[in-house]
mmCIF file of N, CA and C in Angstrom:
data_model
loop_
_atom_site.group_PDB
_atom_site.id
_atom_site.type_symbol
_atom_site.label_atom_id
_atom_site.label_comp_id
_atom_site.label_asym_id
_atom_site.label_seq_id
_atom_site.Cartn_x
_atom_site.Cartn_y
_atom_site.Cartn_z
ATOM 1 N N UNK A 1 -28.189 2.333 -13.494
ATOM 2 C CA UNK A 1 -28.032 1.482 -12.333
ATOM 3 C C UNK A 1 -28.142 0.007 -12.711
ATOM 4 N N UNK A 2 -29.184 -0.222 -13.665
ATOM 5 C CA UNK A 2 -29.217 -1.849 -14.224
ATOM 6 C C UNK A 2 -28.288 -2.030 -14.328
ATOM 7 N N UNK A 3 -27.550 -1.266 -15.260
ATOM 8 C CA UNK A 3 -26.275 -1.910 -15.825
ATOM 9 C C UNK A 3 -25.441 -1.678 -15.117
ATOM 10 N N UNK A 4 -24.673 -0.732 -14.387
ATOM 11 C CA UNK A 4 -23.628 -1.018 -13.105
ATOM 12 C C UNK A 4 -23.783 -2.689 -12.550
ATOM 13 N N UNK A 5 -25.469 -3.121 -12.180
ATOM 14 C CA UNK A 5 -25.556 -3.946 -11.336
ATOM 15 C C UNK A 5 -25.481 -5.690 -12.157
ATOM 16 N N UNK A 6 -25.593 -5.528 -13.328
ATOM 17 C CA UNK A 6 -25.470 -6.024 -14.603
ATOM 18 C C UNK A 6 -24.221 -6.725 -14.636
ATOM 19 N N UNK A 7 -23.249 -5.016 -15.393
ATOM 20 C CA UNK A 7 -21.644 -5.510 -14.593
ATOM 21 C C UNK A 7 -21.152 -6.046 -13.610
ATOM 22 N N UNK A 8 -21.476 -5.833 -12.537
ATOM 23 C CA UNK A 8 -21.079 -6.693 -11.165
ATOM 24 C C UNK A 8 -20.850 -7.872 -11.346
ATOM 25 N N UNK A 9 -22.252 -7.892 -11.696
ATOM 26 C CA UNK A 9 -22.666 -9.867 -11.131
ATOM 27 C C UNK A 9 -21.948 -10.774 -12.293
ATOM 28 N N UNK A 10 -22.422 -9.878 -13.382
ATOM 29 C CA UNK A 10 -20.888 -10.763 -14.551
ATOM 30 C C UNK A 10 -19.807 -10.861 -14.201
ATOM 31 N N UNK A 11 -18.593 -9.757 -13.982
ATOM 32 C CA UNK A 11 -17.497 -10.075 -13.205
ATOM 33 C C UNK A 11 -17.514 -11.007 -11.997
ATOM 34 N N UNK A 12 -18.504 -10.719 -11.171
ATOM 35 C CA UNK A 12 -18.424 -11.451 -9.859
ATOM 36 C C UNK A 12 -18.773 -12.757 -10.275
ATOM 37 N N UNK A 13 -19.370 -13.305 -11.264
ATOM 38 C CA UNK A 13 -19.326 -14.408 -11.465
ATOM 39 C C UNK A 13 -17.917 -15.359 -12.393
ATOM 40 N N UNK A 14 -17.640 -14.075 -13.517
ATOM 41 C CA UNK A 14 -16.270 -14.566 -13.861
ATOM 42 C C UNK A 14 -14.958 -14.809 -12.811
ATOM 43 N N UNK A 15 -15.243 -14.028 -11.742
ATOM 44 C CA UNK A 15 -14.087 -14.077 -10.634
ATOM 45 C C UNK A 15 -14.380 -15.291 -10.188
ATOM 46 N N UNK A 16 -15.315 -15.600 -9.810
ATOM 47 C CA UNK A 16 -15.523 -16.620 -8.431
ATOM 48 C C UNK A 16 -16.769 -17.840 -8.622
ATOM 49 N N UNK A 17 -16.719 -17.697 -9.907
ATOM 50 C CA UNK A 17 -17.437 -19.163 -10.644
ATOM 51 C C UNK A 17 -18.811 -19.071 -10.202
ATOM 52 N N UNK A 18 -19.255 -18.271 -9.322
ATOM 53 C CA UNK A 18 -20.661 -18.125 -8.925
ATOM 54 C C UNK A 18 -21.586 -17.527 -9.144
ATOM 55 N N UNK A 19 -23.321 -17.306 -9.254
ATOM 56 C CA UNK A 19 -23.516 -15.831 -9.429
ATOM 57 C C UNK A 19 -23.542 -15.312 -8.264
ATOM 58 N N UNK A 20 -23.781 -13.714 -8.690
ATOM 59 C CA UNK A 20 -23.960 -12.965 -7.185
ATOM 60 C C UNK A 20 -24.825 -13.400 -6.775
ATOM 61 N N UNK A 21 -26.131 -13.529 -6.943
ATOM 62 C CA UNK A 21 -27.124 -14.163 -5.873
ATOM 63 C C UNK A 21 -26.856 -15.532 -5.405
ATOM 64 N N UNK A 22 -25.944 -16.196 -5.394
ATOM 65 C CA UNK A 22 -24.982 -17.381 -4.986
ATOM 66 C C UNK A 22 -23.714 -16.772 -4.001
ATOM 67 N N UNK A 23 -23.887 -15.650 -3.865
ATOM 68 C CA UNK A 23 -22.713 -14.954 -3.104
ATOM 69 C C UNK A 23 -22.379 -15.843 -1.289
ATOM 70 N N UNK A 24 -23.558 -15.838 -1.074
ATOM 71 C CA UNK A 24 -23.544 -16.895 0.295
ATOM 72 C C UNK A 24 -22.604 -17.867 0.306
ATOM 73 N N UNK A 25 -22.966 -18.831 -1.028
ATOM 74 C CA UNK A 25 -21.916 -20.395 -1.739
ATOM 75 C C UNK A 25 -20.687 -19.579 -1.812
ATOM 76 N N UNK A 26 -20.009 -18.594 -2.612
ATOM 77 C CA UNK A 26 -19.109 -17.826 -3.025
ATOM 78 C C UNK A 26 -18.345 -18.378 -1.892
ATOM 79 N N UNK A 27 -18.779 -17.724 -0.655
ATOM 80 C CA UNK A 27 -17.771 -16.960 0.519
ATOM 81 C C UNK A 27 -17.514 -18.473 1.409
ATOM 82 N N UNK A 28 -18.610 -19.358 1.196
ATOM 83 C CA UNK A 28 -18.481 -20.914 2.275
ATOM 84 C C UNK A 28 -17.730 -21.761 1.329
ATOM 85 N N UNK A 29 -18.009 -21.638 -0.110
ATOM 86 C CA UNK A 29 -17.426 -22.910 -0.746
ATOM 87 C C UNK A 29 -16.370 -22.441 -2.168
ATOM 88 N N UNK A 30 -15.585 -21.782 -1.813
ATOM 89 C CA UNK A 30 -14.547 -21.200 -2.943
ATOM 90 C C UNK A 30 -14.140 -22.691 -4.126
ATOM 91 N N UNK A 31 -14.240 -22.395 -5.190
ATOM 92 C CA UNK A 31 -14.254 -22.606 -6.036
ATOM 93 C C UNK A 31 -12.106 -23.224 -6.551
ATOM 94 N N UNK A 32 -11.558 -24.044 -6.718
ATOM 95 C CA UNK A 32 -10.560 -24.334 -6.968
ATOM 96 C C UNK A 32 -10.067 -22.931 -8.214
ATOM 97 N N UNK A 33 -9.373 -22.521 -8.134
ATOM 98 C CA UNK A 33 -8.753 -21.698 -9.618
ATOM 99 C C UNK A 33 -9.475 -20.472 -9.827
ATOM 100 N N UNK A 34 -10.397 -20.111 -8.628
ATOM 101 C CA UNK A 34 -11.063 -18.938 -8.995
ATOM 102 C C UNK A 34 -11.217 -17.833 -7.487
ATOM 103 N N UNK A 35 -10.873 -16.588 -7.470
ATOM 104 C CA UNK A 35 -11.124 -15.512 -6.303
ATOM 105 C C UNK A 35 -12.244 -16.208 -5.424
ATOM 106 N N UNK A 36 -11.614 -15.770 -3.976
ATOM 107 C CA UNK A 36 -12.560 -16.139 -2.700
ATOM 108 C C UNK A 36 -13.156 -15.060 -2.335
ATOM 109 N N UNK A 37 -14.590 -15.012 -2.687
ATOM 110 C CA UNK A 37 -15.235 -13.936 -1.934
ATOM 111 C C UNK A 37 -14.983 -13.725 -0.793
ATOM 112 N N UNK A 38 -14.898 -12.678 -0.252
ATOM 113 C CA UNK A 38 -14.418 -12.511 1.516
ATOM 114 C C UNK A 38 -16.343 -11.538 1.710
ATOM 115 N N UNK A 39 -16.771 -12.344 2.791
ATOM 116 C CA UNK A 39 -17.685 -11.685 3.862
ATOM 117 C C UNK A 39 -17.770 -10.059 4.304
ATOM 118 N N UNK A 40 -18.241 -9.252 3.938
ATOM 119 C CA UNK A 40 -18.131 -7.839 4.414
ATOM 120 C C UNK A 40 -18.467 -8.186 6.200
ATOM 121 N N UNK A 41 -17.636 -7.010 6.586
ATOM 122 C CA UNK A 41 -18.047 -6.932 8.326
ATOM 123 C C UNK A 41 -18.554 -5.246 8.571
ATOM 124 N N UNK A 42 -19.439 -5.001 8.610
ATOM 125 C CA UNK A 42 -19.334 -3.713 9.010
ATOM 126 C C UNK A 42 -19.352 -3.626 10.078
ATOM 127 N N UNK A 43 -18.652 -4.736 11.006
ATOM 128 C CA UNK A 43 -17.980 -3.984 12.396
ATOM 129 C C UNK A 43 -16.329 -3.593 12.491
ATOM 130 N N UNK A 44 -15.842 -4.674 11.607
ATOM 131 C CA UNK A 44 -14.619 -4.641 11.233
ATOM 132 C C UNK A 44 -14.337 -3.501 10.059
ATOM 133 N N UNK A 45 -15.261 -2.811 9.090
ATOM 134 C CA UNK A 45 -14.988 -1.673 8.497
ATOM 135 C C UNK A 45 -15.220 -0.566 9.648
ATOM 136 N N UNK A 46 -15.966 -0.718 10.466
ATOM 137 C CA UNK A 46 -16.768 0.910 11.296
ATOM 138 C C UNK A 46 -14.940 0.956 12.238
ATOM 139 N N UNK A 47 -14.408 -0.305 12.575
ATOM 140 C CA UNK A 47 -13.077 -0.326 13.635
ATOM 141 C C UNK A 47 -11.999 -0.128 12.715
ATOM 142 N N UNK A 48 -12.188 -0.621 11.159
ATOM 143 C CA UNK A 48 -10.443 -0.199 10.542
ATOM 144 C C UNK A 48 -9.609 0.864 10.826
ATOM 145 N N UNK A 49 -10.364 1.967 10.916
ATOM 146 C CA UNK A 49 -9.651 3.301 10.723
ATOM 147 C C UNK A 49 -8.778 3.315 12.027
ATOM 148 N N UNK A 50 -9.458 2.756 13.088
ATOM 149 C CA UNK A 50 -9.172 2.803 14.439
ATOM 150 C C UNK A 50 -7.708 1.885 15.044
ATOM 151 N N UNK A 51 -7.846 1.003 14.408
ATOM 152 C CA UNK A 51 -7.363 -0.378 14.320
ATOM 153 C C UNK A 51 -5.811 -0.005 13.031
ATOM 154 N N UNK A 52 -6.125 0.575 12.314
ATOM 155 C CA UNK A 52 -5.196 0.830 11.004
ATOM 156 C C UNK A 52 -3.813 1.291 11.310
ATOM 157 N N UNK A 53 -2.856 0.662 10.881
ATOM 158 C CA UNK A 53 -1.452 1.278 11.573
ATOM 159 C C UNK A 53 -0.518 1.218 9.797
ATOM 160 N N UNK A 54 0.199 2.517 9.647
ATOM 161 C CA UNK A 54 0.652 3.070 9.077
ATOM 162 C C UNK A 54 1.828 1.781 8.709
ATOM 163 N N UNK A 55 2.549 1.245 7.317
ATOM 164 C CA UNK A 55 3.419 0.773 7.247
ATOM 165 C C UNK A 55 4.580 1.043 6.394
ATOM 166 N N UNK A 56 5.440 0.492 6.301
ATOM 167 C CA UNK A 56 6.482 0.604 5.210
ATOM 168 C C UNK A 56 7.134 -0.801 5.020
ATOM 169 N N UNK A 57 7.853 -0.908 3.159
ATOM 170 C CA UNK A 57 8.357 -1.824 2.642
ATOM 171 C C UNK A 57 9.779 -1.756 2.624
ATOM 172 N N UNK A 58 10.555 -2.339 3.989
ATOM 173 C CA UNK A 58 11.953 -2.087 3.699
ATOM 174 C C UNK A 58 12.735 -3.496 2.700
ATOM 175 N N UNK A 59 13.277 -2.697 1.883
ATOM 176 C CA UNK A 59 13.994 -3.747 1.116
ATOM 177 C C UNK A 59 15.792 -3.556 0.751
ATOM 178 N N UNK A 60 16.631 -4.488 0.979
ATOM 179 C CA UNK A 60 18.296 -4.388 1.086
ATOM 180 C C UNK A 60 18.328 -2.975 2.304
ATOM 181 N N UNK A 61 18.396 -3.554 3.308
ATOM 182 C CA UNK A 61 18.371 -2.024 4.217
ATOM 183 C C UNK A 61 20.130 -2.829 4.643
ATOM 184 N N UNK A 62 21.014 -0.729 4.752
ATOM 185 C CA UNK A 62 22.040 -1.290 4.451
ATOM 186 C C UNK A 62 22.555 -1.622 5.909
ATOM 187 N N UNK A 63 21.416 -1.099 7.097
ATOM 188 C CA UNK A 63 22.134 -2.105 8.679
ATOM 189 C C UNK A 63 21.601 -3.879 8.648
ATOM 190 N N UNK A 64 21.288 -4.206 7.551
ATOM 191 C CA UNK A 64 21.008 -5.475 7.917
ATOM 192 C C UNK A 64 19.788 -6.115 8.572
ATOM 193 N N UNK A 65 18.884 -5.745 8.072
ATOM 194 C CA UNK A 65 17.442 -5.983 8.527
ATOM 195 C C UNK A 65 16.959 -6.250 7.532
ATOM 196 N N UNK A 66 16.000 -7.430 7.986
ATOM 197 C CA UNK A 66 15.503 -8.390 7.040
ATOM 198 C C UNK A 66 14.512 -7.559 5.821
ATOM 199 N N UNK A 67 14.582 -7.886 4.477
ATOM 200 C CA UNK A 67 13.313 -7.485 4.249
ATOM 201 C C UNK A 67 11.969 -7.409 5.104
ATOM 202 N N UNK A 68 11.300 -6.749 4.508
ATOM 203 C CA UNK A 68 9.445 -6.874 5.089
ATOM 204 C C UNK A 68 9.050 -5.492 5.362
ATOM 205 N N UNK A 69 7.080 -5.610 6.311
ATOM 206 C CA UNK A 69 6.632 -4.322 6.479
ATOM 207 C C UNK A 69 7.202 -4.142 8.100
ATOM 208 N N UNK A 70 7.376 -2.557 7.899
ATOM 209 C CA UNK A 70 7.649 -2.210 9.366
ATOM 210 C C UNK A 70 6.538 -1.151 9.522
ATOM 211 N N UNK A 71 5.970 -1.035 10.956
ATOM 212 C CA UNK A 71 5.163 0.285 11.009
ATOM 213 C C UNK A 71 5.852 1.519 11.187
ATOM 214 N N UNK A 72 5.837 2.768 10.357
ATOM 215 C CA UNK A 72 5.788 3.659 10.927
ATOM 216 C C UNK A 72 6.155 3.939 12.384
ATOM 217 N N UNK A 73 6.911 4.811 12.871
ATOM 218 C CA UNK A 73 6.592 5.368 14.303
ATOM 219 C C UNK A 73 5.688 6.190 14.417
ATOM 220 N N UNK A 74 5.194 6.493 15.824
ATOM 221 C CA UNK A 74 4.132 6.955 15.653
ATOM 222 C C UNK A 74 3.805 8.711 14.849
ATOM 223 N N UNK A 75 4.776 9.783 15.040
ATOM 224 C CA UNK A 75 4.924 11.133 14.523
ATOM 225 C C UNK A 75 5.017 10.702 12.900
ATOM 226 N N UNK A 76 5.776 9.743 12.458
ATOM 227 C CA UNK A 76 5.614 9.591 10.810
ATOM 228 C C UNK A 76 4.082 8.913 10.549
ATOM 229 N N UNK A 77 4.129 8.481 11.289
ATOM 230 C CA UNK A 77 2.195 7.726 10.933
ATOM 231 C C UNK A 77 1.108 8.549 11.027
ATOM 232 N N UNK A 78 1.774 9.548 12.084
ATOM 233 C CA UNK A 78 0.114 10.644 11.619
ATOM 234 C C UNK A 78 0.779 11.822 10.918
ATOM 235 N N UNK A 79 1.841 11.972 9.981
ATOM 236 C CA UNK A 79 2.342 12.862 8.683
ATOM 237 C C UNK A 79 1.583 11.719 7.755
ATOM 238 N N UNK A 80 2.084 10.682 7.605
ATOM 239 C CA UNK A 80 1.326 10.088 6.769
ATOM 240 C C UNK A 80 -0.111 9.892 6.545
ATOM 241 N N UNK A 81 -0.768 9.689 7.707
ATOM 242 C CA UNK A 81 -2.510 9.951 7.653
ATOM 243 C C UNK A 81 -2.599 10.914 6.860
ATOM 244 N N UNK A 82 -2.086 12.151 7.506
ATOM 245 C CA UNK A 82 -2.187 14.171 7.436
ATOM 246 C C UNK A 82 -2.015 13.606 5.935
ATOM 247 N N UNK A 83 -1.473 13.380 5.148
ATOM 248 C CA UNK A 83 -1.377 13.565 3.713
ATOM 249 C C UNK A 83 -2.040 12.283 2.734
ATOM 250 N N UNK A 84 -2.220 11.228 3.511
ATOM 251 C CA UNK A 84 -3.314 10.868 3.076
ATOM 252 C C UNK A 84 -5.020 11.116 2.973
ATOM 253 N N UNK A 85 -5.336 11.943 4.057
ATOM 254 C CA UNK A 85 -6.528 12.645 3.693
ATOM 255 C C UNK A 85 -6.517 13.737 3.301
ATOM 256 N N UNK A 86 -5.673 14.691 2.854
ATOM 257 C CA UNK A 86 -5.446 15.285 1.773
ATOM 258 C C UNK A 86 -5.266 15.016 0.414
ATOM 259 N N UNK A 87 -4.661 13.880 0.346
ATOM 260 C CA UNK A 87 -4.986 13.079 -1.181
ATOM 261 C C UNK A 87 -6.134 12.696 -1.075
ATOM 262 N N UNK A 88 -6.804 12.455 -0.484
ATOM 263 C CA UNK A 88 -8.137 11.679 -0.680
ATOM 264 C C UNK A 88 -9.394 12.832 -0.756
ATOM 265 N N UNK A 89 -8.988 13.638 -0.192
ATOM 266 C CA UNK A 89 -10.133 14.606 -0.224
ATOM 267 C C UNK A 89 -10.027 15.519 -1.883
ATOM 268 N N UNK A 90 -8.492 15.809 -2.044
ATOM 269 C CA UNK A 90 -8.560 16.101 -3.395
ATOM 270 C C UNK A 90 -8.389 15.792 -4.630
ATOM 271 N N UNK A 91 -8.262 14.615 -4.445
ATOM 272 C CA UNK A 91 -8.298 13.403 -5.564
ATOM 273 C C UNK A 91 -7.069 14.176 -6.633
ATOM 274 N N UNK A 92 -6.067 14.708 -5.942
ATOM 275 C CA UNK A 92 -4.965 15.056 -7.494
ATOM 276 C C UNK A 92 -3.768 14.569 -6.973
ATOM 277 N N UNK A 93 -3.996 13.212 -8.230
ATOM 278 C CA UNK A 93 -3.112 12.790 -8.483
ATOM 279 C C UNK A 93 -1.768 12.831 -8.748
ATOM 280 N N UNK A 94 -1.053 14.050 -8.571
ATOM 281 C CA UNK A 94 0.173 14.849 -8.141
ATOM 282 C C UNK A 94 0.679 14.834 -6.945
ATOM 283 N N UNK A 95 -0.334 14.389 -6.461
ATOM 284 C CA UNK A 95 0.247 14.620 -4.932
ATOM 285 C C UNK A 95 0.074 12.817 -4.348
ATOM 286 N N UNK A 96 0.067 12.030 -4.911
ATOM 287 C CA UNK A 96 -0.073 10.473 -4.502
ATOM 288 C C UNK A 96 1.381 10.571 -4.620
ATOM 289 N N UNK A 97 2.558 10.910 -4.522
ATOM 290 C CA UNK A 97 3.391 10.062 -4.228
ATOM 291 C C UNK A 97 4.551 11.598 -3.701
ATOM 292 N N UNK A 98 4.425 11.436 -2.280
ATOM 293 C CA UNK A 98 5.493 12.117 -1.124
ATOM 294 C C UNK A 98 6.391 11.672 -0.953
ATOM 295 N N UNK A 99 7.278 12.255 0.276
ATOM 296 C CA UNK A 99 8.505 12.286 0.796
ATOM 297 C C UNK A 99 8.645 12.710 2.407
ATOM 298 N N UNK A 100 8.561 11.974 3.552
ATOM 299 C CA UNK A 100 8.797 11.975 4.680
ATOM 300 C C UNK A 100 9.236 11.834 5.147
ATOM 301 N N UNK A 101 10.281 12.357 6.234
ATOM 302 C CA UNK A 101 11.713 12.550 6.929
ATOM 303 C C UNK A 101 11.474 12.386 8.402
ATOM 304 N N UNK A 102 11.868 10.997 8.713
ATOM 305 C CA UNK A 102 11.904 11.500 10.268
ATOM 306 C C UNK A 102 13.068 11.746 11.144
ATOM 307 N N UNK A 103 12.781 12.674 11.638
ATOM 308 C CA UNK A 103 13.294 13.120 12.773
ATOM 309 C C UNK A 103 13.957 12.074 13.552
ATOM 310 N N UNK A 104 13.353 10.818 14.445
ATOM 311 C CA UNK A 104 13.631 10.466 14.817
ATOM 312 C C UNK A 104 14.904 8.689 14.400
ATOM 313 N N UNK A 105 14.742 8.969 12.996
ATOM 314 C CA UNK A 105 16.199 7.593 13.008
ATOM 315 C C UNK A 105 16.826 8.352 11.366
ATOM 316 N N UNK A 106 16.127 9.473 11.023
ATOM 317 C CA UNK A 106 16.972 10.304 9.988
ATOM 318 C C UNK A 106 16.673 9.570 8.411
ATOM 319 N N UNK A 107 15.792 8.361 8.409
ATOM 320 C CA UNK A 107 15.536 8.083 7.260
ATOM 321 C C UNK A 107 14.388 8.871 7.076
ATOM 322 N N UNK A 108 14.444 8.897 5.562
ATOM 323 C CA UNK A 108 13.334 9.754 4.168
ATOM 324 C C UNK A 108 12.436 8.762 3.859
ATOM 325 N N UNK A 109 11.095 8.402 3.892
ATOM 326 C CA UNK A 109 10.520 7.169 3.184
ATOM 327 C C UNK A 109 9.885 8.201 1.948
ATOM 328 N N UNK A 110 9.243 7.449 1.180
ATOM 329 C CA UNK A 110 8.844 7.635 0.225
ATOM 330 C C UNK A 110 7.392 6.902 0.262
ATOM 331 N N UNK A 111 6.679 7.762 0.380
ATOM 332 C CA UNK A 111 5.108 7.278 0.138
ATOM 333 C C UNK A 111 3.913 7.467 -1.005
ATOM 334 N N UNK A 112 3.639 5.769 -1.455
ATOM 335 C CA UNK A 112 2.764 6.101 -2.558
ATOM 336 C C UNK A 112 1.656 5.785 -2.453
ATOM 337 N N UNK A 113 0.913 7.045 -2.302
ATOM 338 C CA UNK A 113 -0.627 6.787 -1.659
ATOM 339 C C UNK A 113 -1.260 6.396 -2.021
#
């Protein structure tokens, strides 16, 4: 455990010019040329899941829509959950990267979990 906590604070200080017990300074006064600590919320982690909406990266789409993320509809967003907590629960790595068809506009995405 020392040393896990050892490691940390070295990286966290190579990232963000600070030490960890400076983590307070970290997150108010970011450092020019170096990672911004971001503030944990554990109200904003306890709401992600809730709050979390499924996306995709369309790129050269051939009706003419701009690059960027689009969400999911909603029946492909909970196939996609459904097989993301199945990857997550069984951690095999065989199965991080699917294939989902919807029904409703006939495109296949490709998801890499």
């Amino acid at each position: 455990e020392a040393d896990a906590t050892a490691a940390l604070s070295d990286k966290f200080q190579e990232k963000t010019g600070y030490a960890w017990t400076d983590r307070a300074t970290a997150i108010s006064s970011p450092l020019a040329g170096k990672y911004t600590a971001l503030k944990f919320s554990a109200a904003a982690a306890a709401r992600g899941a809730e709050d979390a909406q499924w996306q995709f990266y369309l790129r050269r789409d051939p009706l003419g829509k701009p690059d960027g993320w689009y969400d999911y509809d909603d029946d492909n967003s909970d196939e996609v959950e459904e097989l993301f907590g199945m990857f997550s629960k069984q951690g095999n790595t065989a199965l991080a990267t699917r294939f989902v068809t919807s029904e409703s506009s006939g495109y296949t995405y490709r998801v890499d979990l």
